[in-house]
């Protein structure tokens, strides 16, 4: 299924095969255009460039991102949500990739509402769905969060609730509009995300565990990266961010700063942390 979904994307992506193995100085990173992944990927790019590498970034849907790393079209990605959100991708491709490990801990997914909304639990939507026009505003179709949302609708018997497909951008735009109007809304979301730094929001309780528990965001590399580029692999192994660090940079990006610029500024301001990532690669 993943191969079918990703073929068109990979055919048009700006890759020329496993470039790293050929040139030795180029690193290809795949990422999904979620605000947290944009931050982490750009910070990693800035660090690798500081170490003398040429870095190419290619945005892809989540399934295509995993497939790109598995086939060697990309060297790595730092946006693998486990153990739940990307479980299906990992289960299918785990023998074709290297799971290096977490780069962010304490992550989670679920549904959120403005703090003023009189809904406390996913289960409340069985009786209070009309407060939000019987809609949950979602992100890109096929995303792990959307699959978990469909599971939640089934497990909680929310037959009257419609899951609206969109993107990170359209979801946050709908949230902003509702808050500006003091209206009620339910959105799919995750932590880390800049929205929690801008608005007073609350996650809906999930007593059935449809969205799983605490997640980690992981670094995943192509199988032979450690052999081909041991210095890059060492940096990837040490690369870690806190939720607070990511959300601060995410908010700066949302306020209009170029993601590459905020990433470079963060790297310059956190030289001690970066030196810990790069020390083992020397």
PDB file of C-alpha atoms in Angstrom:
ATOM      1  CA  UNK A   1       0.000   0.000   0.000  1.00  0.00           C
ATOM      2  CA  UNK A   2       2.747   2.474   0.937  1.00  0.00           C
ATOM      3  CA  UNK A   3       4.560   1.787  -2.324  1.00  0.00           C
ATOM      4  CA  UNK A   4       1.424   2.528  -4.302  1.00  0.00           C
ATOM      5  CA  UNK A   5       0.802   5.757  -2.392  1.00  0.00           C
ATOM      6  CA  UNK A   6       4.332   7.049  -2.758  1.00  0.00           C
ATOM      7  CA  UNK A   7       5.328   6.127  -6.295  1.00  0.00           C
ATOM      8  CA  UNK A   8       4.121   9.374  -7.833  1.00  0.00           C
ATOM      9  CA  UNK A   9       5.775  11.505  -5.182  1.00  0.00           C
ATOM     10  CA  UNK A  10       9.111   9.762  -5.439  1.00  0.00           C
ATOM     11  CA  UNK A  11       9.062   9.919  -9.203  1.00  0.00           C
ATOM     12  CA  UNK A  12       8.906  13.696  -9.110  1.00  0.00           C
ATOM     13  CA  UNK A  13      11.017  14.393  -6.002  1.00  0.00           C
ATOM     14  CA  UNK A  14      14.280  16.199  -6.516  1.00  0.00           C
ATOM     15  CA  UNK A  15      16.494  13.206  -5.813  1.00  0.00           C
ATOM     16  CA  UNK A  16      19.145  11.662  -7.984  1.00  0.00           C
ATOM     17  CA  UNK A  17      19.340   8.308  -6.235  1.00  0.00           C
ATOM     18  CA  UNK A  18      21.319   7.827  -3.018  1.00  0.00           C
ATOM     19  CA  UNK A  19      23.341  11.001  -3.503  1.00  0.00           C
ATOM     20  CA  UNK A  20      25.227  10.637  -0.245  1.00  0.00           C
ATOM     21  CA  UNK A  21      26.769   7.357  -1.248  1.00  0.00           C
ATOM     22  CA  UNK A  22      27.900   8.872  -4.562  1.00  0.00           C
ATOM     23  CA  UNK A  23      29.230  12.301  -3.586  1.00  0.00           C
ATOM     24  CA  UNK A  24      30.143  11.824   0.079  1.00  0.00           C
ATOM     25  CA  UNK A  25      29.436  15.474   0.826  1.00  0.00           C
ATOM     26  CA  UNK A  26      25.685  15.663   0.272  1.00  0.00           C
ATOM     27  CA  UNK A  27      22.983  14.662   2.724  1.00  0.00           C
ATOM     28  CA  UNK A  28      19.387  14.233   1.587  1.00  0.00           C
ATOM     29  CA  UNK A  29      16.774  14.729   4.302  1.00  0.00           C
ATOM     30  CA  UNK A  30      13.086  13.953   3.825  1.00  0.00           C
ATOM     31  CA  UNK A  31      10.435  15.521   6.021  1.00  0.00           C
ATOM     32  CA  UNK A  32       6.704  16.013   6.303  1.00  0.00           C
ATOM     33  CA  UNK A  33       5.429  19.590   6.334  1.00  0.00           C
ATOM     34  CA  UNK A  34       4.262  19.648   9.934  1.00  0.00           C
ATOM     35  CA  UNK A  35       5.507  22.609  11.921  1.00  0.00           C
ATOM     36  CA  UNK A  36       7.562  20.499  14.338  1.00  0.00           C
ATOM     37  CA  UNK A  37       9.228  18.531  11.544  1.00  0.00           C
ATOM     38  CA  UNK A  38      10.046  21.761   9.700  1.00  0.00           C
ATOM     39  CA  UNK A  39      11.857  23.064  12.795  1.00  0.00           C
ATOM     40  CA  UNK A  40      13.811  19.892  13.560  1.00  0.00           C
ATOM     41  CA  UNK A  41      14.789  19.260   9.944  1.00  0.00           C
ATOM     42  CA  UNK A  42      15.991  22.818   9.378  1.00  0.00           C
ATOM     43  CA  UNK A  43      18.015  22.800  12.612  1.00  0.00           C
ATOM     44  CA  UNK A  44      19.661  19.532  11.571  1.00  0.00           C
ATOM     45  CA  UNK A  45      20.344  21.007   8.124  1.00  0.00           C
ATOM     46  CA  UNK A  46      22.017  24.053   9.674  1.00  0.00           C
ATOM     47  CA  UNK A  47      24.212  21.846  11.858  1.00  0.00           C
ATOM     48  CA  UNK A  48      25.264  19.610   8.969  1.00  0.00           C
ATOM     49  CA  UNK A  49      26.029  22.620   6.782  1.00  0.00           C
ATOM     50  CA  UNK A  50      28.125  24.059   9.596  1.00  0.00           C
ATOM     51  CA  UNK A  51      30.060  20.790   9.503  1.00  0.00           C
ATOM     52  CA  UNK A  52      30.736  21.231   5.782  1.00  0.00           C
ATOM     53  CA  UNK A  53      27.983  19.143   4.179  1.00  0.00           C
ATOM     54  CA  UNK A  54      25.628  20.111   1.397  1.00  0.00           C
ATOM     55  CA  UNK A  55      22.081  19.359   2.549  1.00  0.00           C
ATOM     56  CA  UNK A  56      18.990  18.879   0.382  1.00  0.00           C
ATOM     57  CA  UNK A  57      15.523  18.991   1.952  1.00  0.00           C
ATOM     58  CA  UNK A  58      12.508  17.387   0.276  1.00  0.00           C
ATOM     59  CA  UNK A  59       8.987  17.704   1.745  1.00  0.00           C
ATOM     60  CA  UNK A  60       6.828  14.595   1.310  1.00  0.00           C
ATOM     61  CA  UNK A  61       3.650  13.084   2.727  1.00  0.00           C
ATOM     62  CA  UNK A  62       4.366  10.872   5.728  1.00  0.00           C
ATOM     63  CA  UNK A  63       4.104   7.579   3.823  1.00  0.00           C
ATOM     64  CA  UNK A  64       6.396   8.855   1.071  1.00  0.00           C
ATOM     65  CA  UNK A  65       8.886  10.150   3.644  1.00  0.00           C
ATOM     66  CA  UNK A  66       9.237   6.680   5.146  1.00  0.00           C
ATOM     67  CA  UNK A  67       9.459   5.080   1.720  1.00  0.00           C
ATOM     68  CA  UNK A  68      12.155   7.530   0.595  1.00  0.00           C
ATOM     69  CA  UNK A  69      14.398   6.550   3.506  1.00  0.00           C
ATOM     70  CA  UNK A  70      13.666   2.847   3.035  1.00  0.00           C
ATOM     71  CA  UNK A  71      14.681   2.942  -0.628  1.00  0.00           C
ATOM     72  CA  UNK A  72      17.759   5.103  -0.022  1.00  0.00           C
ATOM     73  CA  UNK A  73      16.343   8.027  -1.975  1.00  0.00           C
ATOM     74  CA  UNK A  74      16.738   9.985   1.272  1.00  0.00           C
ATOM     75  CA  UNK A  75      19.505   9.486   3.799  1.00  0.00           C
ATOM     76  CA  UNK A  76      17.415  10.174   6.878  1.00  0.00           C
ATOM     77  CA  UNK A  77      14.437  11.889   8.478  1.00  0.00           C
ATOM     78  CA  UNK A  78      13.755  13.160  11.986  1.00  0.00           C
ATOM     79  CA  UNK A  79       9.946  12.996  11.984  1.00  0.00           C
ATOM     80  CA  UNK A  80       9.048   9.387  12.835  1.00  0.00           C
ATOM     81  CA  UNK A  81       6.285   9.332  15.492  1.00  0.00           C
ATOM     82  CA  UNK A  82       6.347   6.112  17.490  1.00  0.00           C
ATOM     83  CA  UNK A  83       5.107   3.810  18.889  1.00  0.00           C
ATOM     84  CA  UNK A  84       1.570   4.606  17.658  1.00  0.00           C
ATOM     85  CA  UNK A  85       1.241   7.366  15.064  1.00  0.00           C
ATOM     86  CA  UNK A  86       3.607   5.900  12.455  1.00  0.00           C
ATOM     87  CA  UNK A  87       3.289   2.294  13.611  1.00  0.00           C
ATOM     88  CA  UNK A  88       1.962   1.044  10.262  1.00  0.00           C
ATOM     89  CA  UNK A  89       4.841   2.618   8.301  1.00  0.00           C
ATOM     90  CA  UNK A  90       7.448   1.247  10.691  1.00  0.00           C
ATOM     91  CA  UNK A  91       5.929  -2.227  10.745  1.00  0.00           C
ATOM     92  CA  UNK A  92       6.093  -2.466   6.963  1.00  0.00           C
ATOM     93  CA  UNK A  93       9.534  -0.920   6.507  1.00  0.00           C
ATOM     94  CA  UNK A  94      11.430  -1.721   9.708  1.00  0.00           C
ATOM     95  CA  UNK A  95      13.702  -4.226   7.939  1.00  0.00           C
ATOM     96  CA  UNK A  96      14.675  -1.607   5.367  1.00  0.00           C
ATOM     97  CA  UNK A  97      15.571   1.290   7.669  1.00  0.00           C
ATOM     98  CA  UNK A  98      17.590   1.950  10.818  1.00  0.00           C
ATOM     99  CA  UNK A  99      15.644   3.324  13.746  1.00  0.00           C
ATOM    100  CA  UNK A 100      18.309   5.472  15.420  1.00  0.00           C
ATOM    101  CA  UNK A 101      16.088   6.584  18.294  1.00  0.00           C
ATOM    102  CA  UNK A 102      14.171   9.494  19.830  1.00  0.00           C
ATOM    103  CA  UNK A 103      15.099  13.101  19.114  1.00  0.00           C
ATOM    104  CA  UNK A 104      12.097  14.496  21.029  1.00  0.00           C
ATOM    105  CA  UNK A 105      10.400  12.884  24.038  1.00  0.00           C
ATOM    106  CA  UNK A 106       7.061  13.624  25.676  1.00  0.00           C
ATOM    107  CA  UNK A 107       5.175  14.057  22.414  1.00  0.00           C
ATOM    108  CA  UNK A 108       1.476  13.217  22.099  1.00  0.00           C
ATOM    109  CA  UNK A 109      -1.419  13.374  19.683  1.00  0.00           C
ATOM    110  CA  UNK A 110      -5.150  13.901  20.169  1.00  0.00           C
ATOM    111  CA  UNK A 111      -7.990  16.373  19.832  1.00  0.00           C
ATOM    112  CA  UNK A 112      -7.955  19.825  21.388  1.00  0.00           C
ATOM    113  CA  UNK A 113     -10.428  22.633  21.967  1.00  0.00           C
ATOM    114  CA  UNK A 114     -10.159  26.245  23.164  1.00  0.00           C
ATOM    115  CA  UNK A 115     -10.039  26.364  26.969  1.00  0.00           C
ATOM    116  CA  UNK A 116     -13.429  28.101  27.053  1.00  0.00           C
ATOM    117  CA  UNK A 117     -15.190  25.255  25.191  1.00  0.00           C
ATOM    118  CA  UNK A 118     -17.527  23.198  27.380  1.00  0.00           C
ATOM    119  CA  UNK A 119     -16.195  19.840  26.217  1.00  0.00           C
ATOM    120  CA  UNK A 120     -13.759  17.898  28.390  1.00  0.00           C
ATOM    121  CA  UNK A 121     -13.583  14.462  26.793  1.00  0.00           C
ATOM    122  CA  UNK A 122     -13.807  12.829  23.392  1.00  0.00           C
ATOM    123  CA  UNK A 123     -16.775  10.947  24.804  1.00  0.00           C
ATOM    124  CA  UNK A 124     -18.612  14.253  25.427  1.00  0.00           C
ATOM    125  CA  UNK A 125     -19.026  14.699  21.672  1.00  0.00           C
ATOM    126  CA  UNK A 126     -21.763  12.071  21.661  1.00  0.00           C
ATOM    127  CA  UNK A 127     -23.993  14.685  23.335  1.00  0.00           C
ATOM    128  CA  UNK A 128     -22.225  17.964  22.600  1.00  0.00           C
ATOM    129  CA  UNK A 129     -21.262  17.518  18.967  1.00  0.00           C
ATOM    130  CA  UNK A 130     -23.638  20.297  17.943  1.00  0.00           C
ATOM    131  CA  UNK A 131     -21.391  22.798  19.770  1.00  0.00           C
ATOM    132  CA  UNK A 132     -18.793  22.243  17.041  1.00  0.00           C
ATOM    133  CA  UNK A 133     -21.156  21.624  14.120  1.00  0.00           C
ATOM    134  CA  UNK A 134     -20.460  17.899  14.500  1.00  0.00           C
ATOM    135  CA  UNK A 135     -16.996  18.359  12.981  1.00  0.00           C
ATOM    136  CA  UNK A 136     -13.423  17.683  13.926  1.00  0.00           C
ATOM    137  CA  UNK A 137     -11.007  19.737  11.850  1.00  0.00           C
ATOM    138  CA  UNK A 138      -8.162  17.514  10.671  1.00  0.00           C
ATOM    139  CA  UNK A 139      -4.917  17.610   8.742  1.00  0.00           C
ATOM    140  CA  UNK A 140      -3.633  15.775   5.661  1.00  0.00           C
ATOM    141  CA  UNK A 141      -5.475  12.574   4.758  1.00  0.00           C
ATOM    142  CA  UNK A 142      -3.537   9.405   5.506  1.00  0.00           C
ATOM    143  CA  UNK A 143      -1.553  10.958   8.356  1.00  0.00           C
ATOM    144  CA  UNK A 144      -1.194   8.775  11.443  1.00  0.00           C
ATOM    145  CA  UNK A 145      -3.122  11.356  13.461  1.00  0.00           C
ATOM    146  CA  UNK A 146      -6.017  11.122  11.027  1.00  0.00           C
ATOM    147  CA  UNK A 147      -5.998   7.329  11.247  1.00  0.00           C
ATOM    148  CA  UNK A 148      -6.092   7.590  15.041  1.00  0.00           C
ATOM    149  CA  UNK A 149      -8.944  10.099  14.745  1.00  0.00           C
ATOM    150  CA  UNK A 150     -10.944   7.677  12.621  1.00  0.00           C
ATOM    151  CA  UNK A 151     -10.295   5.029  15.270  1.00  0.00           C
ATOM    152  CA  UNK A 152     -11.533   7.410  17.977  1.00  0.00           C
ATOM    153  CA  UNK A 153     -14.733   8.130  16.060  1.00  0.00           C
ATOM    154  CA  UNK A 154     -15.394   4.405  15.799  1.00  0.00           C
ATOM    155  CA  UNK A 155     -14.466   3.512  19.380  1.00  0.00           C
ATOM    156  CA  UNK A 156     -16.520   6.323  20.921  1.00  0.00           C
ATOM    157  CA  UNK A 157     -19.499   5.735  18.622  1.00  0.00           C
ATOM    158  CA  UNK A 158     -19.337   9.240  17.163  1.00  0.00           C
ATOM    159  CA  UNK A 159     -21.332   8.379  14.061  1.00  0.00           C
ATOM    160  CA  UNK A 160     -22.581  11.962  13.691  1.00  0.00           C
ATOM    161  CA  UNK A 161     -19.086  13.485  13.777  1.00  0.00           C
ATOM    162  CA  UNK A 162     -17.360  14.286  10.486  1.00  0.00           C
ATOM    163  CA  UNK A 163     -13.557  14.299  10.305  1.00  0.00           C
ATOM    164  CA  UNK A 164     -12.624  17.148   7.945  1.00  0.00           C
ATOM    165  CA  UNK A 165      -9.445  16.603   5.903  1.00  0.00           C
ATOM    166  CA  UNK A 166      -7.031  19.464   5.329  1.00  0.00           C
ATOM    167  CA  UNK A 167      -3.480  20.308   6.387  1.00  0.00           C
ATOM    168  CA  UNK A 168      -1.596  21.711   9.351  1.00  0.00           C
ATOM    169  CA  UNK A 169      -2.087  25.187   7.875  1.00  0.00           C
ATOM    170  CA  UNK A 170      -5.829  24.878   7.213  1.00  0.00           C
ATOM    171  CA  UNK A 171      -6.405  23.333  10.638  1.00  0.00           C
ATOM    172  CA  UNK A 172      -4.638  26.148  12.489  1.00  0.00           C
ATOM    173  CA  UNK A 173      -6.361  28.753  10.308  1.00  0.00           C
ATOM    174  CA  UNK A 174      -9.748  27.309  11.287  1.00  0.00           C
ATOM    175  CA  UNK A 175      -8.702  27.307  14.941  1.00  0.00           C
ATOM    176  CA  UNK A 176      -7.606  30.955  14.779  1.00  0.00           C
ATOM    177  CA  UNK A 177     -10.847  31.982  13.123  1.00  0.00           C
ATOM    178  CA  UNK A 178     -12.931  30.188  15.768  1.00  0.00           C
ATOM    179  CA  UNK A 179     -10.983  31.707  18.653  1.00  0.00           C
ATOM    180  CA  UNK A 180     -11.185  35.195  17.121  1.00  0.00           C
ATOM    181  CA  UNK A 181     -14.960  34.735  17.018  1.00  0.00           C
ATOM    182  CA  UNK A 182     -15.110  33.059  20.458  1.00  0.00           C
ATOM    183  CA  UNK A 183     -16.669  30.015  18.809  1.00  0.00           C
ATOM    184  CA  UNK A 184     -16.247  26.361  19.716  1.00  0.00           C
ATOM    185  CA  UNK A 185     -14.102  24.030  17.627  1.00  0.00           C
ATOM    186  CA  UNK A 186     -12.350  20.654  17.879  1.00  0.00           C
ATOM    187  CA  UNK A 187      -9.068  20.182  16.031  1.00  0.00           C
ATOM    188  CA  UNK A 188      -6.660  17.312  15.581  1.00  0.00           C
ATOM    189  CA  UNK A 189      -3.328  18.253  17.088  1.00  0.00           C
ATOM    190  CA  UNK A 190      -0.063  17.149  18.575  1.00  0.00           C
ATOM    191  CA  UNK A 191       2.653  18.257  20.953  1.00  0.00           C
ATOM    192  CA  UNK A 192       5.055  19.836  20.151  1.00  0.00           C
ATOM    193  CA  UNK A 193       3.058  22.446  18.221  1.00  0.00           C
ATOM    194  CA  UNK A 194       3.257  26.228  18.226  1.00  0.00           C
ATOM    195  CA  UNK A 195      -0.521  26.553  18.735  1.00  0.00           C
ATOM    196  CA  UNK A 196      -0.092  25.783  22.447  1.00  0.00           C
ATOM    197  CA  UNK A 197       2.225  28.766  22.790  1.00  0.00           C
ATOM    198  CA  UNK A 198      -0.225  31.120  21.106  1.00  0.00           C
ATOM    199  CA  UNK A 199      -3.647  30.110  22.463  1.00  0.00           C
ATOM    200  CA  UNK A 200      -5.095  28.704  25.673  1.00  0.00           C
ATOM    201  CA  UNK A 201      -6.071  25.198  24.611  1.00  0.00           C
ATOM    202  CA  UNK A 202      -6.854  21.902  26.271  1.00  0.00           C
ATOM    203  CA  UNK A 203      -6.586  18.327  25.054  1.00  0.00           C
ATOM    204  CA  UNK A 204      -9.787  16.331  25.245  1.00  0.00           C
ATOM    205  CA  UNK A 205      -9.513  13.409  27.632  1.00  0.00           C
ATOM    206  CA  UNK A 206      -9.264  10.045  25.904  1.00  0.00           C
ATOM    207  CA  UNK A 207     -10.387   7.378  28.408  1.00  0.00           C
ATOM    208  CA  UNK A 208     -10.464   4.651  25.756  1.00  0.00           C
ATOM    209  CA  UNK A 209      -6.860   5.359  24.714  1.00  0.00           C
ATOM    210  CA  UNK A 210      -7.683   5.739  21.045  1.00  0.00           C
ATOM    211  CA  UNK A 211      -4.753   8.128  20.595  1.00  0.00           C
ATOM    212  CA  UNK A 212      -2.289   6.045  22.594  1.00  0.00           C
ATOM    213  CA  UNK A 213      -0.052   7.404  25.316  1.00  0.00           C
ATOM    214  CA  UNK A 214       3.150   9.387  25.262  1.00  0.00           C
ATOM    215  CA  UNK A 215       4.966   9.317  21.932  1.00  0.00           C
ATOM    216  CA  UNK A 216       8.518   9.993  20.858  1.00  0.00           C
ATOM    217  CA  UNK A 217       9.643  11.653  17.644  1.00  0.00           C
ATOM    218  CA  UNK A 218      12.436   9.559  16.172  1.00  0.00           C
ATOM    219  CA  UNK A 219      15.368   9.762  13.807  1.00  0.00           C
ATOM    220  CA  UNK A 220      15.379   7.135  11.062  1.00  0.00           C
ATOM    221  CA  UNK A 221      18.166   6.546   8.528  1.00  0.00           C
ATOM    222  CA  UNK A 222      18.715   4.407   5.489  1.00  0.00           C
ATOM    223  CA  UNK A 223      20.254   1.045   6.325  1.00  0.00           C
ATOM    224  CA  UNK A 224      23.823   1.710   5.149  1.00  0.00           C
ATOM    225  CA  UNK A 225      24.242   5.318   6.273  1.00  0.00           C
ATOM    226  CA  UNK A 226      26.522   4.415   9.204  1.00  0.00           C
ATOM    227  CA  UNK A 227      28.943   2.750   6.793  1.00  0.00           C
ATOM    228  CA  UNK A 228      28.773   5.391   4.050  1.00  0.00           C
ATOM    229  CA  UNK A 229      28.720   8.507   6.255  1.00  0.00           C
ATOM    230  CA  UNK A 230      29.804   7.671   9.807  1.00  0.00           C
ATOM    231  CA  UNK A 231      30.183  11.338  10.805  1.00  0.00           C
ATOM    232  CA  UNK A 232      26.639  12.166   9.707  1.00  0.00           C
ATOM    233  CA  UNK A 233      25.337   9.064  11.450  1.00  0.00           C
ATOM    234  CA  UNK A 234      27.069  10.112  14.680  1.00  0.00           C
ATOM    235  CA  UNK A 235      25.411  13.543  14.544  1.00  0.00           C
ATOM    236  CA  UNK A 236      22.019  11.958  13.907  1.00  0.00           C
ATOM    237  CA  UNK A 237      22.520   9.667  16.890  1.00  0.00           C
ATOM    238  CA  UNK A 238      23.196  12.632  19.194  1.00  0.00           C
ATOM    239  CA  UNK A 239      20.566  14.986  17.756  1.00  0.00           C
ATOM    240  CA  UNK A 240      17.925  15.787  20.413  1.00  0.00           C
ATOM    241  CA  UNK A 241      15.558  18.682  21.117  1.00  0.00           C
ATOM    242  CA  UNK A 242      13.217  19.470  23.992  1.00  0.00           C
ATOM    243  CA  UNK A 243       9.512  20.168  23.531  1.00  0.00           C
ATOM    244  CA  UNK A 244      10.051  23.710  24.791  1.00  0.00           C
ATOM    245  CA  UNK A 245      12.899  24.389  22.366  1.00  0.00           C
ATOM    246  CA  UNK A 246      10.927  23.140  19.388  1.00  0.00           C
ATOM    247  CA  UNK A 247       7.732  25.000  20.267  1.00  0.00           C
ATOM    248  CA  UNK A 248       9.614  28.286  20.726  1.00  0.00           C
ATOM    249  CA  UNK A 249      11.180  28.040  17.273  1.00  0.00           C
ATOM    250  CA  UNK A 250       7.876  26.867  15.787  1.00  0.00           C
ATOM    251  CA  UNK A 251       6.166  29.989  17.101  1.00  0.00           C
ATOM    252  CA  UNK A 252       8.883  32.201  15.603  1.00  0.00           C
ATOM    253  CA  UNK A 253       8.327  30.515  12.240  1.00  0.00           C
ATOM    254  CA  UNK A 254       4.577  31.009  12.520  1.00  0.00           C
ATOM    255  CA  UNK A 255       5.090  34.704  13.213  1.00  0.00           C
ATOM    256  CA  UNK A 256       6.718  35.070   9.825  1.00  0.00           C
ATOM    257  CA  UNK A 257      10.397  34.281  10.216  1.00  0.00           C
ATOM    258  CA  UNK A 258      11.945  32.056   7.575  1.00  0.00           C
ATOM    259  CA  UNK A 259      12.444  28.513   8.972  1.00  0.00           C
ATOM    260  CA  UNK A 260      16.010  28.353   7.672  1.00  0.00           C
ATOM    261  CA  UNK A 261      16.805  31.663   9.373  1.00  0.00           C
ATOM    262  CA  UNK A 262      15.312  30.656  12.726  1.00  0.00           C
ATOM    263  CA  UNK A 263      17.178  27.353  12.564  1.00  0.00           C
ATOM    264  CA  UNK A 264      20.526  29.065  11.922  1.00  0.00           C
ATOM    265  CA  UNK A 265      19.861  31.549  14.717  1.00  0.00           C
ATOM    266  CA  UNK A 266      19.036  28.692  17.100  1.00  0.00           C
ATOM    267  CA  UNK A 267      22.225  26.831  16.164  1.00  0.00           C
ATOM    268  CA  UNK A 268      24.313  29.954  16.748  1.00  0.00           C
ATOM    269  CA  UNK A 269      22.641  30.616  20.115  1.00  0.00           C
ATOM    270  CA  UNK A 270      23.024  27.018  21.294  1.00  0.00           C
ATOM    271  CA  UNK A 271      26.627  26.311  20.405  1.00  0.00           C
ATOM    272  CA  UNK A 272      27.215  24.160  23.492  1.00  0.00           C
ATOM    273  CA  UNK A 273      24.323  21.855  22.634  1.00  0.00           C
ATOM    274  CA  UNK A 274      25.382  21.628  19.003  1.00  0.00           C
ATOM    275  CA  UNK A 275      28.951  20.786  20.030  1.00  0.00           C
ATOM    276  CA  UNK A 276      27.581  17.810  21.971  1.00  0.00           C
ATOM    277  CA  UNK A 277      25.857  16.577  18.802  1.00  0.00           C
ATOM    278  CA  UNK A 278      28.950  16.980  16.641  1.00  0.00           C
ATOM    279  CA  UNK A 279      31.687  15.913  19.104  1.00  0.00           C
ATOM    280  CA  UNK A 280      31.433  12.204  18.294  1.00  0.00           C
ATOM    281  CA  UNK A 281      31.677  12.936  14.561  1.00  0.00           C
ATOM    282  CA  UNK A 282      35.098  14.576  14.766  1.00  0.00           C
TER     283      UNK A 282
END
